[in-house]
Tab-separated table of C-alpha atoms in Angstrom:
chain	number	residue	atom	x	y	z
A	34	MET	CA	113.513	-41.660	48.836
A	35	PHE	CA	117.027	-42.816	47.975
A	36	ASP	CA	116.586	-41.906	44.292
A	37	HIS	CA	114.753	-38.368	44.677
A	38	SER	CA	116.658	-35.597	43.046
A	39	SER	CA	116.743	-33.939	46.351
A	40	PHE	CA	117.741	-36.543	48.721
A	41	ASP	CA	121.306	-35.312	48.915
A	42	ALA	CA	122.360	-38.529	51.423
A	43	HIS	CA	120.148	-37.104	54.046
A	44	GLU	CA	120.807	-38.356	57.549
A	45	GLY	CA	116.964	-38.775	58.136
A	46	VAL	CA	113.723	-38.392	56.599
A	47	HIS	CA	110.897	-38.552	59.472
A	48	LEU	CA	107.045	-38.401	58.476
A	49	PHE	CA	104.594	-37.852	60.847
A	50	HIS	CA	100.821	-37.925	61.265
A	51	ASP	CA	98.273	-37.322	64.125
A	52	ALA	CA	94.780	-38.109	63.266
A	53	ALA	CA	93.267	-36.500	66.118
A	54	SER	CA	94.789	-33.210	65.491
A	55	GLY	CA	95.360	-33.762	61.590
A	56	LEU	CA	98.881	-33.243	61.761
A	57	LYS	CA	100.933	-34.176	58.640
A	58	ALA	CA	104.430	-33.198	58.852
A	59	ILE	CA	107.915	-34.117	57.794
A	60	ILE	CA	110.968	-33.316	59.693
A	61	ALA	CA	114.147	-33.715	57.501
A	62	ILE	CA	117.629	-33.848	58.757
A	63	HIS	CA	120.338	-33.528	56.436
A	64	SER	CA	123.443	-33.144	58.501
A	65	THR	CA	124.449	-33.163	62.104
A	66	ALA	CA	128.346	-33.275	61.387
A	67	LEU	CA	128.508	-29.625	63.172
A	68	GLY	CA	126.149	-30.030	65.627
A	69	PRO	CA	122.320	-31.092	66.186
A	70	ALA	CA	120.075	-30.219	63.044
A	71	ALA	CA	118.664	-26.693	63.691
A	72	GLY	CA	116.137	-25.307	61.139
A	73	GLY	CA	112.595	-23.558	61.166
A	74	CYS	CA	109.066	-25.182	60.898
A	75	ARG	CA	107.016	-24.190	58.028
A	76	MET	CA	103.312	-24.574	57.451
A	77	TRP	CA	102.040	-24.635	53.693
A	78	ASN	CA	99.102	-25.580	52.019
A	79	TYR	CA	100.967	-28.046	49.425
A	80	THR	CA	99.343	-29.492	46.336
A	81	THR	CA	100.427	-32.623	46.586
A	82	GLY	CA	102.839	-34.861	49.265
A	83	GLU	CA	105.525	-34.844	46.568
A	84	ALA	CA	105.895	-30.814	46.861
A	85	MET	CA	106.058	-31.148	50.339
A	86	LEU	CA	108.796	-33.871	50.485
A	87	ARG	CA	110.552	-32.095	48.209
A	88	ASP	CA	110.174	-28.464	49.598
A	89	ALA	CA	111.583	-30.320	53.223
A	90	LEU	CA	114.522	-32.167	51.748
A	91	ARG	CA	115.550	-28.838	50.046
A	92	LEU	CA	115.031	-26.586	52.862
A	93	SER	CA	116.909	-29.297	55.092
A	94	GLN	CA	119.827	-29.144	52.775
A	95	GLY	CA	120.021	-25.450	52.564
A	96	MET	CA	119.861	-25.113	56.357
A	97	SER	CA	123.225	-27.592	56.413
A	98	TYR	CA	124.738	-24.904	53.974
A	99	LYS	CA	123.464	-22.006	55.686
A	100	ASN	CA	124.495	-23.125	59.446
A	101	ALA	CA	127.839	-24.050	57.877
A	102	MET	CA	128.577	-20.861	56.099
A	103	ALA	CA	127.790	-18.750	59.410
A	104	ASP	CA	130.021	-20.660	61.183
A	105	ILE	CA	127.889	-21.653	64.005
A	106	PRO	CA	127.784	-25.208	65.849
A	107	LEU	CA	124.664	-26.403	64.279
A	108	GLY	CA	123.458	-28.555	61.675
A	109	GLY	CA	121.061	-28.667	58.998
A	110	GLY	CA	117.412	-29.728	59.344
A	111	LYS	CA	113.776	-28.570	58.712
A	112	ALA	CA	110.098	-29.182	59.366
A	113	VAL	CA	107.041	-28.551	56.980
A	114	ILE	CA	103.764	-29.087	58.093
A	115	TRP	CA	100.871	-29.372	55.338
A	116	GLY	CA	97.850	-27.201	55.936
A	117	ASP	CA	96.428	-23.500	55.404
A	118	ALA	CA	98.537	-21.711	58.076
A	119	LYS	CA	94.883	-19.170	58.198
A	120	THR	CA	92.562	-21.783	58.819
A	121	ASP	CA	94.005	-24.881	60.050
A	122	LYS	CA	96.178	-24.011	63.064
A	123	SER	CA	94.913	-25.551	66.377
A	124	PRO	CA	97.005	-26.021	69.740
A	125	ASP	CA	96.385	-29.489	69.395
A	126	LEU	CA	98.249	-29.648	66.064
A	127	PHE	CA	101.517	-27.857	67.480
A	128	ARG	CA	101.137	-30.117	70.682
A	129	ALA	CA	101.343	-33.131	67.997
A	130	PHE	CA	104.166	-31.503	66.254
A	131	GLY	CA	106.094	-31.080	69.837
A	132	ARG	CA	105.579	-34.568	70.256
A	133	ALA	CA	107.140	-35.476	66.946
A	134	VAL	CA	110.227	-32.959	67.559
A	135	GLU	CA	110.601	-34.639	71.072
A	136	SER	CA	110.628	-38.034	69.359
A	137	LEU	CA	113.857	-37.136	67.945
A	138	ARG	CA	115.700	-36.989	71.058
A	139	GLY	CA	117.515	-33.498	70.176
A	140	LYS	CA	118.839	-34.454	66.908
A	141	TYR	CA	116.242	-31.690	65.614
A	142	ILE	CA	115.683	-28.275	67.099
A	143	THR	CA	112.951	-26.369	65.579
A	144	ALA	CA	111.498	-22.578	65.369
A	145	GLU	CA	109.596	-20.102	63.301
A	146	ASP	CA	109.379	-20.111	59.350
A	147	VAL	CA	106.778	-19.407	56.716
A	148	GLY	CA	103.559	-19.349	58.366
A	149	ILE	CA	104.314	-20.059	62.039
A	150	GLY	CA	104.860	-17.583	64.727
A	151	VAL	CA	106.228	-17.051	68.191
A	152	ALA	CA	102.846	-18.103	69.504
A	153	ASP	CA	102.976	-21.382	67.754
A	154	MET	CA	105.970	-22.403	69.027
A	155	GLN	CA	105.154	-21.601	72.795
A	156	ILE	CA	102.711	-24.328	72.196
A	157	VAL	CA	105.223	-26.530	70.803
A	158	ARG	CA	107.470	-25.739	73.664
A	159	GLU	CA	104.851	-27.689	76.067
A	160	GLU	CA	105.946	-30.821	74.782
A	161	THR	CA	109.733	-30.398	73.724
A	162	ALA	CA	112.185	-28.520	74.800
A	163	HIS	CA	114.007	-28.673	71.308
A	164	VAL	CA	112.582	-25.339	70.311
A	165	ALA	CA	114.039	-21.654	70.038
A	166	GLY	CA	112.476	-18.418	68.757
A	167	LEU	CA	110.715	-17.916	71.714
A	168	ASP	CA	109.908	-14.685	73.435
A	169	GLU	CA	110.140	-16.164	77.082
A	170	GLY	CA	112.927	-17.862	79.011
A	171	ALA	CA	116.220	-16.594	80.195
A	172	ALA	CA	118.168	-16.615	76.685
A	173	ALA	CA	114.925	-15.823	74.551
A	174	SER	CA	115.558	-14.197	71.321
A	175	GLY	CA	111.976	-14.081	70.187
A	176	ASP	CA	111.047	-13.584	66.271
A	177	PRO	CA	114.686	-13.773	64.599
A	178	SER	CA	112.843	-11.710	61.362
A	179	PRO	CA	114.483	-8.573	62.156
A	180	ILE	CA	117.988	-10.169	62.488
A	181	THR	CA	117.644	-11.966	58.973
A	182	ALA	CA	116.264	-8.914	57.293
A	183	LEU	CA	119.456	-6.815	58.692
A	184	GLY	CA	121.811	-9.493	57.433
A	185	ILE	CA	119.757	-9.334	54.238
A	186	TYR	CA	120.116	-5.438	53.948
A	187	LEU	CA	123.851	-5.617	54.364
A	188	GLY	CA	124.215	-8.544	52.354
A	189	ILE	CA	122.795	-6.294	49.112
A	190	ARG	CA	125.334	-3.543	50.180
A	191	GLU	CA	127.752	-6.100	49.671
A	192	THR	CA	126.766	-7.295	46.529
A	193	SER	CA	126.050	-3.570	45.347
A	194	LYS	CA	129.907	-3.086	46.190
A	195	ARG	CA	130.728	-5.731	43.522
A	196	ALA	CA	127.964	-5.018	40.992
A	197	PHE	CA	128.107	-1.235	40.912
A	198	GLY	CA	131.534	-0.248	42.513
A	199	THR	CA	130.012	0.992	45.734
A	200	ASP	CA	127.544	-0.048	48.447
A	201	ASP	CA	125.980	3.435	48.582
A	202	LEU	CA	122.122	2.898	47.893
A	203	THR	CA	121.113	6.178	47.387
A	204	GLY	CA	119.088	6.295	44.347
A	205	ARG	CA	119.399	2.492	43.733
A	206	THR	CA	116.190	1.150	42.408
A	207	ILE	CA	115.271	-2.201	44.287
A	208	ALA	CA	112.675	-4.505	43.069
A	209	VAL	CA	111.331	-6.403	46.482
A	210	GLN	CA	109.375	-9.611	46.304
A	211	GLY	CA	107.384	-10.240	49.462
A	212	VAL	CA	106.744	-7.834	52.071
A	213	GLY	CA	106.032	-10.118	55.336
A	214	SER	CA	108.109	-10.700	58.071
A	215	VAL	CA	111.620	-10.485	56.569
A	216	GLY	CA	110.961	-8.435	53.574
A	217	GLY	CA	109.081	-5.631	55.119
A	218	HIS	CA	111.939	-4.993	57.619
A	219	VAL	CA	114.464	-5.456	54.707
A	220	CYS	CA	112.109	-2.627	53.103
A	221	GLU	CA	112.862	-0.448	55.919
A	222	HIS	CA	116.537	-0.794	55.813
A	223	LEU	CA	116.727	-0.013	52.113
A	224	ALA	CA	114.214	3.234	52.401
A	225	LYS	CA	116.290	4.639	55.286
A	226	ALA	CA	119.627	4.007	52.870
A	227	GLY	CA	117.912	5.826	50.375
A	228	ALA	CA	116.965	3.458	47.748
A	229	ASN	CA	113.628	3.763	45.618
A	230	LEU	CA	111.605	0.694	45.891
A	231	VAL	CA	109.121	-1.068	44.148
A	232	ILE	CA	107.492	-3.855	45.726
A	233	THR	CA	104.838	-6.571	45.664
A	234	ASP	CA	103.212	-9.197	47.865
A	235	ILE	CA	99.992	-11.164	47.835
A	236	ASP	CA	99.125	-9.620	51.010
A	237	GLN	CA	97.218	-6.365	49.962
A	238	ALA	CA	97.246	-4.970	53.792
A	239	ALA	CA	101.243	-5.532	54.160
A	240	LEU	CA	101.998	-3.825	50.778
A	241	SER	CA	99.757	-0.886	51.746
A	242	ASP	CA	101.899	-0.441	55.252
A	243	ILE	CA	105.029	-0.934	53.398
A	244	SER	CA	104.324	1.401	50.760
A	245	ALA	CA	102.748	4.012	53.075
A	246	ARG	CA	105.787	3.850	55.433
A	247	THR	CA	108.429	3.824	52.949
A	248	GLY	CA	107.230	5.548	49.415
A	249	ALA	CA	107.546	2.214	47.483
A	250	ARG	CA	105.442	1.851	44.369
A	251	ILE	CA	103.210	-1.126	44.298
A	252	VAL	CA	102.918	-3.573	41.445
A	253	GLN	CA	101.239	-6.921	40.606
A	254	PRO	CA	102.917	-10.128	41.823
A	255	ASP	CA	103.658	-11.416	38.256
A	256	ASP	CA	105.064	-7.777	37.273
A	257	ILE	CA	107.877	-7.788	39.488
A	258	TYR	CA	110.039	-9.953	37.256
A	259	ASP	CA	109.846	-7.091	34.411
A	260	VAL	CA	110.578	-3.953	36.760
A	261	GLU	CA	113.606	-2.394	35.465
A	262	ALA	CA	115.656	-1.828	38.411
A	263	ASP	CA	119.358	-2.387	40.041
A	264	ILE	CA	118.772	-5.336	42.287
A	265	PHE	CA	115.879	-7.560	42.494
A	266	SER	CA	115.328	-8.919	46.245
A	267	PRO	CA	113.459	-12.056	46.713
A	268	ASN	CA	112.104	-12.292	50.212
A	269	ALA	CA	108.682	-14.701	49.518
A	270	LEU	CA	109.124	-18.270	48.637
A	271	GLY	CA	111.811	-20.236	46.443
A	272	ALA	CA	112.013	-21.683	42.868
A	273	ILE	CA	111.681	-17.933	41.567
A	274	ILE	CA	114.675	-18.250	39.372
A	275	ASN	CA	113.743	-20.508	36.605
A	276	GLU	CA	113.591	-21.026	33.052
A	277	GLN	CA	110.315	-18.723	32.685
A	278	THR	CA	111.495	-15.558	34.760
A	279	LEU	CA	115.105	-15.898	33.786
A	280	GLU	CA	114.720	-13.586	30.534
A	281	ARG	CA	112.573	-11.489	32.294
A	282	PHE	CA	114.811	-9.876	34.955
A	283	ARG	CA	116.158	-6.720	34.117
A	284	VAL	CA	118.862	-5.970	36.692
A	285	LYS	CA	122.475	-6.428	37.483
A	286	ALA	CA	121.894	-8.245	40.923
A	287	ILE	CA	119.890	-10.305	42.749
A	288	ALA	CA	119.965	-10.652	46.341
A	289	GLY	CA	117.374	-11.605	48.808
A	290	GLY	CA	116.118	-13.812	51.682
A	291	ALA	CA	113.791	-16.258	50.066
A	292	ASN	CA	115.165	-19.848	50.430
A	293	ASN	CA	115.856	-22.009	47.417
A	294	GLN	CA	115.647	-19.127	45.165
A	295	LEU	CA	117.360	-21.424	42.320
A	296	VAL	CA	114.896	-23.826	40.609
A	297	VAL	CA	117.718	-26.138	39.737
A	298	PRO	CA	121.629	-25.127	40.444
A	299	GLU	CA	122.209	-24.761	36.944
A	300	MET	CA	120.378	-21.452	37.128
A	301	GLY	CA	123.341	-19.682	38.983
A	302	GLU	CA	125.597	-20.384	35.659
A	303	LEU	CA	123.071	-19.226	33.333
A	304	LEU	CA	122.543	-15.996	35.777
A	305	ARG	CA	126.333	-15.536	35.476
A	306	ARG	CA	126.159	-15.510	31.480
A	307	ARG	CA	123.474	-12.914	31.614
A	308	GLY	CA	125.793	-10.571	33.915
A	309	ILE	CA	123.472	-10.838	37.047
A	310	LEU	CA	125.637	-11.433	40.231
A	311	TYR	CA	123.518	-13.271	42.636
A	312	ALA	CA	124.084	-13.540	46.331
A	313	PRO	CA	123.543	-17.051	47.114
A	314	ASP	CA	120.105	-17.384	49.362
A	315	TYR	CA	121.847	-19.585	52.451
A	316	VAL	CA	124.668	-17.041	53.050
A	317	ILE	CA	122.915	-13.604	52.848
A	318	ASN	CA	119.642	-15.047	54.879
A	319	GLY	CA	121.783	-16.428	57.984
A	320	GLY	CA	121.012	-13.771	60.144
A	321	GLY	CA	118.039	-15.489	61.839
A	322	ILE	CA	119.987	-18.632	62.303
A	323	ILE	CA	122.568	-17.148	64.112
A	324	ASN	CA	119.932	-15.315	66.047
A	325	VAL	CA	118.236	-18.516	67.103
A	326	CYS	CA	121.964	-20.230	67.898
A	327	ALA	CA	122.716	-17.577	70.376
A	328	GLU	CA	119.516	-18.684	72.206
A	329	ILE	CA	120.050	-22.217	71.963
A	330	SER	CA	123.496	-21.539	73.690
A	331	GLY	CA	121.468	-20.537	76.568
A	332	THR	CA	123.459	-17.041	76.891
A	333	TYR	CA	122.126	-14.851	74.358
A	334	SER	CA	124.212	-11.884	73.618
A	335	ARG	CA	123.399	-9.489	70.937
A	336	ASP	CA	126.904	-8.339	70.618
A	337	TRP	CA	127.614	-12.088	69.435
A	338	VAL	CA	125.033	-11.958	67.233
A	339	ASP	CA	125.900	-8.862	65.391
A	340	GLY	CA	129.503	-9.871	65.233
A	341	LYS	CA	128.590	-13.268	63.776
A	342	VAL	CA	126.267	-11.235	61.266
A	343	LYS	CA	129.341	-9.252	60.422
A	344	ALA	CA	131.664	-12.164	59.972
A	345	LEU	CA	128.974	-13.659	57.748
A	346	MET	CA	128.927	-10.621	55.302
A	347	THR	CA	132.492	-10.988	54.648
A	348	THR	CA	132.186	-14.338	54.246
A	349	LEU	CA	129.363	-13.184	51.546
A	350	GLY	CA	131.858	-10.822	49.817
A	351	GLN	CA	134.843	-13.566	49.705
A	352	VAL	CA	132.036	-16.026	47.530
A	353	LEU	CA	131.232	-13.106	45.564
A	354	ASP	CA	134.964	-11.922	44.890
A	355	THR	CA	135.926	-15.797	44.279
A	356	ALA	CA	133.167	-16.108	41.803
A	357	LEU	CA	134.103	-12.754	40.065
A	358	GLU	CA	137.814	-14.004	39.642
A	359	ASN	CA	137.410	-17.159	38.764
A	360	ASP	CA	134.196	-16.655	36.201
A	361	GLU	CA	132.403	-19.314	38.245
A	362	PRO	CA	128.589	-19.120	39.258
A	363	THR	CA	128.413	-17.857	42.866
A	364	ASN	CA	126.190	-20.821	43.989
A	365	LEU	CA	129.027	-23.056	43.039
A	366	VAL	CA	131.693	-21.337	45.197
A	367	ALA	CA	129.352	-21.132	48.049
A	368	GLY	CA	128.289	-24.752	47.638
A	369	ARG	CA	131.888	-25.921	47.362
A	370	ILE	CA	132.780	-24.161	50.695
A	371	ALA	CA	129.530	-25.114	52.559
A	372	ARG	CA	130.189	-29.038	51.939
A	373	GLN	CA	133.613	-28.883	52.528
A	374	ARG	CA	133.021	-27.146	56.340
A	375	ILE	CA	130.128	-30.346	56.767
A	376	GLY	CA	132.839	-33.025	55.353
A	377	ARG	CA	131.429	-33.812	52.063
A	378	THR	CA	133.663	-33.387	49.475
A	379	ASP	CA	131.707	-35.293	46.625
């Protein structure tokens, strides 16, 4: 564990197994320097335990950076459950996961992520109070996806301003990878702003729905990397900027909500050399955790959320400007700021 390439001095990495329900879960806590660790729970059918562990560690670190850049009083953590979200869910499994969260005594607060919905979190809530993203309760905020998508849309405009000299998206071609709970909302914002969309997803029903509502052109999943567009917006899973895809991008900017888009940090420099402006994922996609933070505070305020999202876009703009002025990769600039905020200067 301590030699793992993605360990990065995590405060705690907790493995949970419940034979009766079939739960196999990891809760990774990267940092609690700014407050209790908060981050969603992802359910995914991993190929190996090593792949599961790596995902948990990288996502947890990303949440530390995301929460720091959003300037909210939360640390970074993440939970992953090994299983097929379409076939392996059960009330017993989520109750077991709730007991796992409860055992950490408030050091970690969970919420929805890929494969997990509000209904699942309601079951988790039966076993622990350390859960957010609910649609019931005094400060309930519900599904954070719409706020995440709003932030991504605004972040695309900030990125466009630096890449093209204007944030007007009228006539811009944007290739969107993933049109699920976040990506679908992003597409709606972009279409209303006058952008031309090219979309892909493995969910054919979601593709058809978004295409019908936005006029988007549909391409096969692997073809999205070859689309000639102004901006590529990844809103599915991570590691999609890698050695294989790098040479295929035909865009001037990459800005989307997927976590851990760079397969390795060095990809940020390679994007810079190719003249592709990259919006660091954990900055542009911070709207959802801001929404969750408002719920955790116990007094949810949409005005506060909107103000924080607006401030986050200012931060994104500062990251992009600094990177362009100093000829640095944007992920390096953002990472430096985030680590300073959580007290890590190594």
